[in-house]
Amino acid sequence: AMAGEGSTFRLRCSLLGHGQDVRGLTRGLFPEGGFVSVSRDRTARLWAPDGLNRGFTEMHCMSGHSNFVSCVCVIPPSDLYPRGLIATGGNDHNICIFTTDNPAPLYILKGHKNTVCSLSSGKFGTLLSGSWDTTAKVWLSDRCMMTLQGHTAAIWAVKILPEQGLMLTGSADKTIKLWKAGRCERTFTGHEDCVRGLAILSEMEFLSCANDASVRRWQISGECLQVYYGHTNYIYSISVFPQCKDFVTTGEDRSLRIWKQGECTQTIRLPAQSVWCCCVLDNGDIVVGASDGIIRVFTESLERTASAEEIQAFENELAQASIDPKTGDLGDINADDLPGREHLKDPGTRDGQTRLIKDNGKVEAYQWSVSEGRWIKIGDVVGSSGATQQTSGKVLFEGKEYDYVFTIDVNENGPSYKLPYNITDDPWLTAYNFLQKNDLNPMFLDQVAKFIMDNTKGQTLLSTSNQFSDPFTGAGRYVPGSSSGSSTIPGADPFTGAGRYVPGSASNAVPPVGGVDPFTGMGAYQSTAAKVENIYFPKKDAVTFDQANPTQILGKLKELNGSAAEEHKLTEDDLIILEKLLSATCNTSAETPTAQQLQTLWRAVNWPEDIVFPALDILRLSVRHPTVNENFCSEKEHAQFIILLLKFLNPKGKQANQLLALRALCNCFVSHAGQKLMMEQRDEIMTQAIETKSGNNKNIHIALATLTLNYAVCLHKVNNIEGKAQCLSVISTVMEVVQDLEAIFRLLVALGTLISDDTNAVQLAKSLGVDSQIKKYASVSEPAKVKECCRFVLNLL
């Protein structure tokens, strides 16, 4: 039974089994009420609740990693695996996938270049992984679908959000990023150190915890709604209670903390320095894993609470723990000033309050328990024979590191105040700010300033270098090497000027595509009483832009040539050569384009970008000719050709050039050489092309949709799932901004072509939430092809 309000968590059981630190926990789907743990001992273990008593039994031990296992998640059941699967990530850079009854992995996912330290599963079998290699990867069954690049340091935390296609990553670069369909939509800044954990509250809100000892609550829209302080050191994990906004956290300050209605209502200390992980079970019990290798379960339910003997044994173990004052978990300690045992006669004021006493020269730490009305010993403070803050490095206060945090008691029975201070601060100014902040009488100024100076005597700046080091990596921070994988988006083109040039009507008309084909307005398909057949996809051939007015294009070229700088000017002969090339490639003459014509064209397309568009238009038309296609797309020439076209796709450049470069790329698909080049350079081309979506130009949107469609046609033939993933991501991203129904229609055909005859692609499209994006087009009345095509796609999804 769930416990009532305001009750307290007590030990339910301690589970031995792992030989080293327990690094990750997740509640299991099978058996009910169970959970999975992973450890530095290289194993994962599945635990089931014990029918007879309050404990758990280890049902199943899984091995498959050659190094520490650092994270775990459960993949929901499918037809093939009705009990779901277990995914674990390790320091060997791999992810192992296990069934619930076999100790060896079903398969292993390879691809990360460093430790995999976080996993999250979504609907439809998708898995999201985060790694020290600074990337996150999206997997579907045993394949990597996409890699999320953008963080500049290790990704410590990942979560798939309930709304399809949305993912979160938290990193040692102190930021959190929101990704939609594989692209970064938003970056959340606010944490002052590595983000270590994420937890989802609802479709609109999530929590994060970090090495800055704070928890933050965020809105998906980017706003930080609240910051929670309580921990005194790194917070490693955060987990939410079912059906509410309350949560639990664990960290490097030996504690598990329970938060209700935004307040820390209970602090449970453990006899281990690092409390690495926690998860909440369906019944509201909390499981925690720590550096002593023991898993402990805490419960509010009286019938599940451990026996008095077990609780006593746990308290004894806690009392014997030795606490290192250097961690700053207990504030500043000066043994000479500590009271004796009689101090424990006075009750505490809040749950989790700590009190230090000195007994026979030993310093002991106690914590107040509100529910039991007594002080519980939480350990012996070692090495504190007079050690003060001065020998113990940095302390954290409200998530910031200070050289000192003093506790100031202004009068006997009033509250005590915390005064953080750095050696570099001015003592008088600090004292003044402290009195202001706490609304205290300014007459204390001299006294407080003198207190600061007396207590920081002889301190030099040298002592500040002793910062917390991350217990996992040993280093102070994760500093990625040059291998962090640079972003694939080339820098802005230095030649781009502002100001857009709008080309003449010739290059602006929407090209018809010939024949009685759904892409044309002509011969529109009439649906009769008979069942509408799917004439839309899978599309077998590339769609090209053929519409041309050679006279207008040449006229424009001559006009601009007149005003071109000397070094760019074409001679009369050059212009005649280009005229011949146009007639050869627009099928008005039977001649084959010559090498000389192509060299002249190459000179023209390298004109400055404000006058280059007629030359680009000639390129767009000529590249459909097999000879020209072979010339520009062959092994020898293709690098320069692609660099040239990608340069024109810069969203800051002229829209006319963006449009014609996209159309030229579409037309490359007519011949084998062009298709081969387009597929080889797919990642680069699509990454650049998608940037042109921002201009809100209908013709550019149609060209971008057509490029995606041509890729879909090729990918349908070769069945390359990574390529399909990229195309699906582009379709989903472009659908959000496009208004024009012709562009929408082409995206729908591309989508249908990609997912035809491929169950993996269907699953991926669903996990990206594409079905909900396109539903609205099923009711478009004109043109009818949009509605019909959309319905066919929805039938597949």
XYZ file of N, CA and C in Angstrom, residues 5-114:
330
model
N 0.392 10.887 3.586
C 1.146 12.133 3.486
C 2.078 12.316 4.687
N 3.163 13.024 4.436
C 4.012 13.444 5.549
C 4.719 12.305 6.252
N 4.670 11.105 5.670
C 5.348 10.008 6.354
C 6.823 9.996 5.974
N 7.570 9.125 6.608
C 9.016 9.137 6.455
C 9.491 7.876 5.756
N 10.552 8.026 4.970
C 11.173 6.850 4.352
C 12.111 6.184 5.348
N 11.973 4.851 5.455
C 12.889 4.069 6.291
C 13.445 2.935 5.457
N 14.500 2.341 5.951
C 15.134 1.243 5.223
C 14.140 0.100 5.012
N 14.119 -0.430 3.800
C 13.342 -1.645 3.526
C 14.286 -2.841 3.493
N 15.425 -2.697 2.769
C 16.398 -3.793 2.757
C 17.718 -3.302 2.180
N 18.790 -4.058 2.456
C 20.104 -3.819 1.838
C 20.421 -5.061 1.021
N 20.869 -4.847 -0.238
C 21.090 -5.995 -1.128
C 22.561 -6.106 -1.489
N 23.145 -7.245 -1.166
C 24.541 -7.487 -1.512
C 24.554 -8.315 -2.784
N 25.598 -8.161 -3.575
C 25.668 -8.926 -4.823
C 26.752 -8.343 -5.711
N 26.685 -7.030 -5.898
C 27.715 -6.405 -6.730
C 29.033 -6.317 -5.961
N 30.135 -6.486 -6.696
C 31.451 -6.461 -6.057
C 32.052 -5.074 -5.969
N 31.500 -4.115 -6.737
C 32.037 -2.749 -6.728
C 30.888 -1.748 -6.838
N 31.254 -0.444 -6.991
C 30.248 0.628 -7.064
C 29.046 0.252 -7.922
N 27.856 0.557 -7.410
C 26.646 0.420 -8.222
C 26.443 1.764 -8.927
N 26.541 1.740 -10.266
C 26.567 2.995 -11.030
C 25.235 3.383 -11.657
N 24.339 2.396 -11.861
C 23.088 2.733 -12.532
C 21.959 1.839 -12.059
N 20.735 2.393 -12.037
C 19.541 1.643 -11.618
C 18.375 2.060 -12.510
N 17.481 1.124 -12.764
C 16.234 1.498 -13.443
C 15.156 0.526 -13.020
N 13.918 1.023 -12.911
C 12.870 0.088 -12.524
C 12.609 -0.857 -13.689
N 12.331 -2.120 -13.378
C 12.137 -3.103 -14.435
C 10.676 -3.173 -14.827
N 10.416 -3.705 -16.035
C 9.021 -3.909 -16.444
C 8.617 -5.332 -16.090
N 9.648 -6.195 -16.091
C 9.397 -7.596 -15.741
C 10.556 -8.032 -14.870
N 10.375 -8.770 -13.778
C 9.078 -9.028 -13.142
C 8.534 -7.754 -12.504
N 7.234 -7.724 -12.272
C 6.581 -6.538 -11.720
C 7.193 -6.167 -10.372
N 7.435 -4.855 -10.174
C 7.984 -4.415 -8.893
C 9.482 -4.613 -8.782
N 10.117 -5.097 -9.861
C 11.559 -5.347 -9.818
C 12.363 -4.179 -10.374
N 13.689 -4.354 -10.413
C 14.554 -3.323 -10.987
C 15.845 -3.961 -11.500
N 16.608 -3.174 -12.263
C 17.889 -3.647 -12.807
C 18.989 -2.732 -12.284
N 20.136 -3.333 -11.898
C 21.278 -2.533 -11.433
C 22.496 -2.846 -12.299
N 23.402 -1.869 -12.442
C 24.673 -2.117 -13.151
C 25.820 -1.575 -12.306
N 27.008 -2.152 -12.520
C 28.097 -1.850 -11.593
C 29.451 -1.796 -12.288
N 30.406 -1.226 -11.528
C 31.800 -1.255 -11.985
C 32.334 -2.678 -12.032
N 31.605 -3.629 -11.429
C 32.090 -5.018 -11.470
C 31.794 -5.672 -12.824
N 31.338 -4.849 -13.810
C 31.102 -5.266 -15.193
C 29.833 -6.083 -15.396
N 28.974 -6.162 -14.393
C 27.747 -6.934 -14.562
C 26.514 -6.046 -14.456
N 25.403 -6.613 -14.952
C 24.072 -6.035 -14.730
C 23.276 -7.113 -14.013
N 22.410 -6.723 -13.080
C 21.628 -7.721 -12.334
C 20.161 -7.327 -12.307
N 19.315 -8.342 -12.473
C 17.874 -8.134 -12.435
C 17.358 -8.631 -11.085
N 16.633 -7.776 -10.363
C 16.145 -8.102 -9.005
C 14.631 -8.177 -9.011
N 14.096 -9.194 -8.337
C 12.637 -9.362 -8.248
C 12.223 -9.274 -6.787
N 11.042 -8.678 -6.508
C 10.608 -8.603 -5.107
C 10.399 -10.013 -4.569
N 10.746 -10.162 -3.331
C 10.703 -11.435 -2.652
C 9.283 -11.649 -2.147
N 8.632 -12.697 -2.608
C 7.231 -12.898 -2.224
C 7.011 -12.936 -0.728
N 7.942 -13.552 0.005
C 7.676 -13.838 1.424
C 8.012 -12.669 2.328
N 9.228 -12.081 2.131
C 9.578 -11.014 3.075
C 9.748 -9.679 2.364
N 10.510 -8.790 2.983
C 10.542 -7.420 2.453
C 11.676 -7.202 1.455
N 12.375 -8.257 1.111
C 13.583 -8.084 0.312
C 13.375 -8.282 -1.184
N 14.502 -8.461 -1.861
C 14.513 -8.741 -3.300
C 15.466 -9.899 -3.528
N 15.218 -10.648 -4.615
C 16.110 -11.756 -4.970
C 16.761 -11.429 -6.303
N 18.039 -11.752 -6.413
C 18.713 -11.568 -7.699
C 18.290 -12.715 -8.609
N 17.574 -12.367 -9.689
C 17.048 -13.400 -10.588
C 18.034 -13.773 -11.668
N 18.913 -12.827 -12.011
C 19.552 -12.970 -13.304
C 20.761 -12.028 -13.322
N 21.945 -12.541 -13.663
C 23.152 -11.704 -13.743
C 23.631 -11.701 -15.197
N 23.850 -10.500 -15.746
C 24.202 -10.389 -17.169
C 25.613 -9.821 -17.335
N 26.391 -10.431 -18.236
C 27.748 -9.931 -18.510
C 27.937 -9.819 -20.012
N 28.655 -8.775 -20.414
C 28.902 -8.598 -21.845
C 29.867 -7.456 -22.091
N 30.117 -6.657 -21.029
C 31.043 -5.527 -21.171
C 32.444 -5.946 -20.738
N 33.453 -5.340 -21.392
C 34.829 -5.657 -21.018
C 35.379 -4.625 -20.038
N 34.503 -3.732 -19.550
C 34.934 -2.708 -18.601
C 33.726 -2.318 -17.747
N 33.878 -1.271 -16.904
C 32.785 -0.867 -16.020
C 31.479 -0.702 -16.791
N 30.360 -1.018 -16.149
C 29.050 -0.713 -16.730
C 28.558 0.540 -16.019
N 28.161 1.561 -16.782
C 27.852 2.822 -16.112
C 26.405 3.265 -16.207
N 25.580 2.647 -17.063
C 24.189 3.093 -17.141
C 23.306 1.972 -17.651
N 22.002 2.135 -17.415
C 21.068 1.063 -17.806
C 19.701 1.672 -18.098
N 18.972 1.087 -19.043
C 17.552 1.425 -19.190
C 16.821 0.218 -19.753
N 15.507 0.260 -19.647
C 14.687 -0.860 -20.106
C 13.986 -0.447 -21.387
N 14.014 -1.329 -22.405
C 13.315 -1.056 -23.664
C 11.936 -1.716 -23.575
N 10.860 -0.946 -23.812
C 9.505 -1.479 -23.611
C 9.225 -2.729 -24.452
N 8.248 -3.543 -24.027
C 7.925 -4.785 -24.725
C 7.519 -4.551 -26.181
N 7.801 -5.549 -27.023
C 7.365 -5.512 -28.423
C 6.806 -6.894 -28.715
N 6.266 -7.092 -29.919
C 5.717 -8.415 -30.259
C 6.804 -9.473 -30.146
N 8.009 -9.084 -30.571
C 9.111 -10.046 -30.584
C 9.614 -10.340 -29.167
N 9.659 -9.286 -28.308
C 10.170 -9.449 -26.931
C 9.114 -8.942 -25.950
N 8.111 -9.791 -25.651
C 6.980 -9.330 -24.831
C 7.397 -8.905 -23.426
N 8.611 -9.321 -22.959
C 9.058 -8.883 -21.627
C 9.985 -7.673 -21.706
N 10.119 -7.100 -22.894
C 11.020 -5.959 -23.050
C 12.469 -6.417 -23.083
N 13.380 -5.445 -23.243
C 14.816 -5.743 -23.284
C 15.517 -4.831 -22.292
N 16.762 -5.166 -21.945
C 17.558 -4.350 -21.026
C 18.775 -3.836 -21.797
N 18.996 -2.529 -21.762
C 20.159 -1.941 -22.440
C 21.133 -1.419 -21.391
N 22.423 -1.712 -21.557
C 23.448 -1.221 -20.623
C 24.560 -0.543 -21.417
N 25.141 0.510 -20.847
C 26.230 1.226 -21.513
C 27.474 1.156 -20.653
N 28.650 1.095 -21.295
C 29.860 0.906 -20.489
C 31.065 1.716 -20.917
N 32.106 1.571 -20.097
C 33.386 2.244 -20.373
C 34.107 1.628 -21.563
N 33.604 0.490 -22.052
C 34.231 -0.116 -23.236
C 33.661 0.488 -24.518
N 32.899 1.602 -24.389
C 32.306 2.353 -25.508
C 31.105 1.643 -26.130
N 30.708 0.484 -25.587
C 29.628 -0.294 -26.200
C 28.318 -0.177 -25.431
N 27.239 -0.570 -26.129
C 25.930 -0.734 -25.498
C 25.545 -2.197 -25.700
N 25.222 -2.897 -24.608
C 24.798 -4.296 -24.731
C 23.283 -4.365 -24.555
N 22.647 -5.168 -25.375
C 21.195 -5.368 -25.265
C 20.951 -6.806 -24.806
N 20.224 -6.956 -23.687
C 19.965 -8.285 -23.111
C 18.470 -8.601 -23.102
N 18.136 -9.893 -23.188
C 16.765 -10.310 -22.877
C 16.723 -10.557 -21.373
N 15.509 -10.755 -20.830
C 15.406 -10.900 -19.372
C 15.802 -12.292 -18.885
N 16.195 -13.189 -19.812
C 16.503 -14.542 -19.318
C 17.812 -15.128 -19.822
N 18.636 -14.280 -20.481
C 19.903 -14.827 -20.983
C 21.060 -13.987 -20.450
N 22.079 -14.634 -19.862
C 23.188 -13.845 -19.282
C 24.083 -13.180 -20.332
N 24.012 -13.635 -21.584
C 24.859 -13.038 -22.632
C 24.017 -12.071 -23.466
N 24.663 -11.039 -24.053
C 23.892 -10.041 -24.817
C 23.231 -10.654 -26.049
N 22.049 -10.137 -26.372
C 21.356 -10.486 -27.616
C 22.144 -9.878 -28.779
N 22.535 -8.598 -28.628
C 23.458 -7.969 -29.582
C 24.142 -6.784 -28.900
N 25.186 -6.277 -29.578
C 25.987 -5.180 -29.015
C 25.978 -4.028 -30.019
N 25.720 -2.816 -29.519
C 25.716 -1.633 -30.387
C 27.071 -0.942 -30.273
N 27.760 -0.836 -31.419
C 29.069 -0.188 -31.428
C 28.968 1.089 -32.248
N 29.709 2.114 -31.855
C 29.651 3.366 -32.614
C 30.196 4.536 -31.811
N 29.954 4.520 -30.489
C 30.529 5.601 -29.673
C 32.041 5.423 -29.565
N 32.736 6.552 -29.387
C 34.203 6.506 -29.329
C 34.719 6.691 -27.911
N 33.807 6.698 -26.927
C 34.236 6.805 -25.537
C 33.117 6.234 -24.667
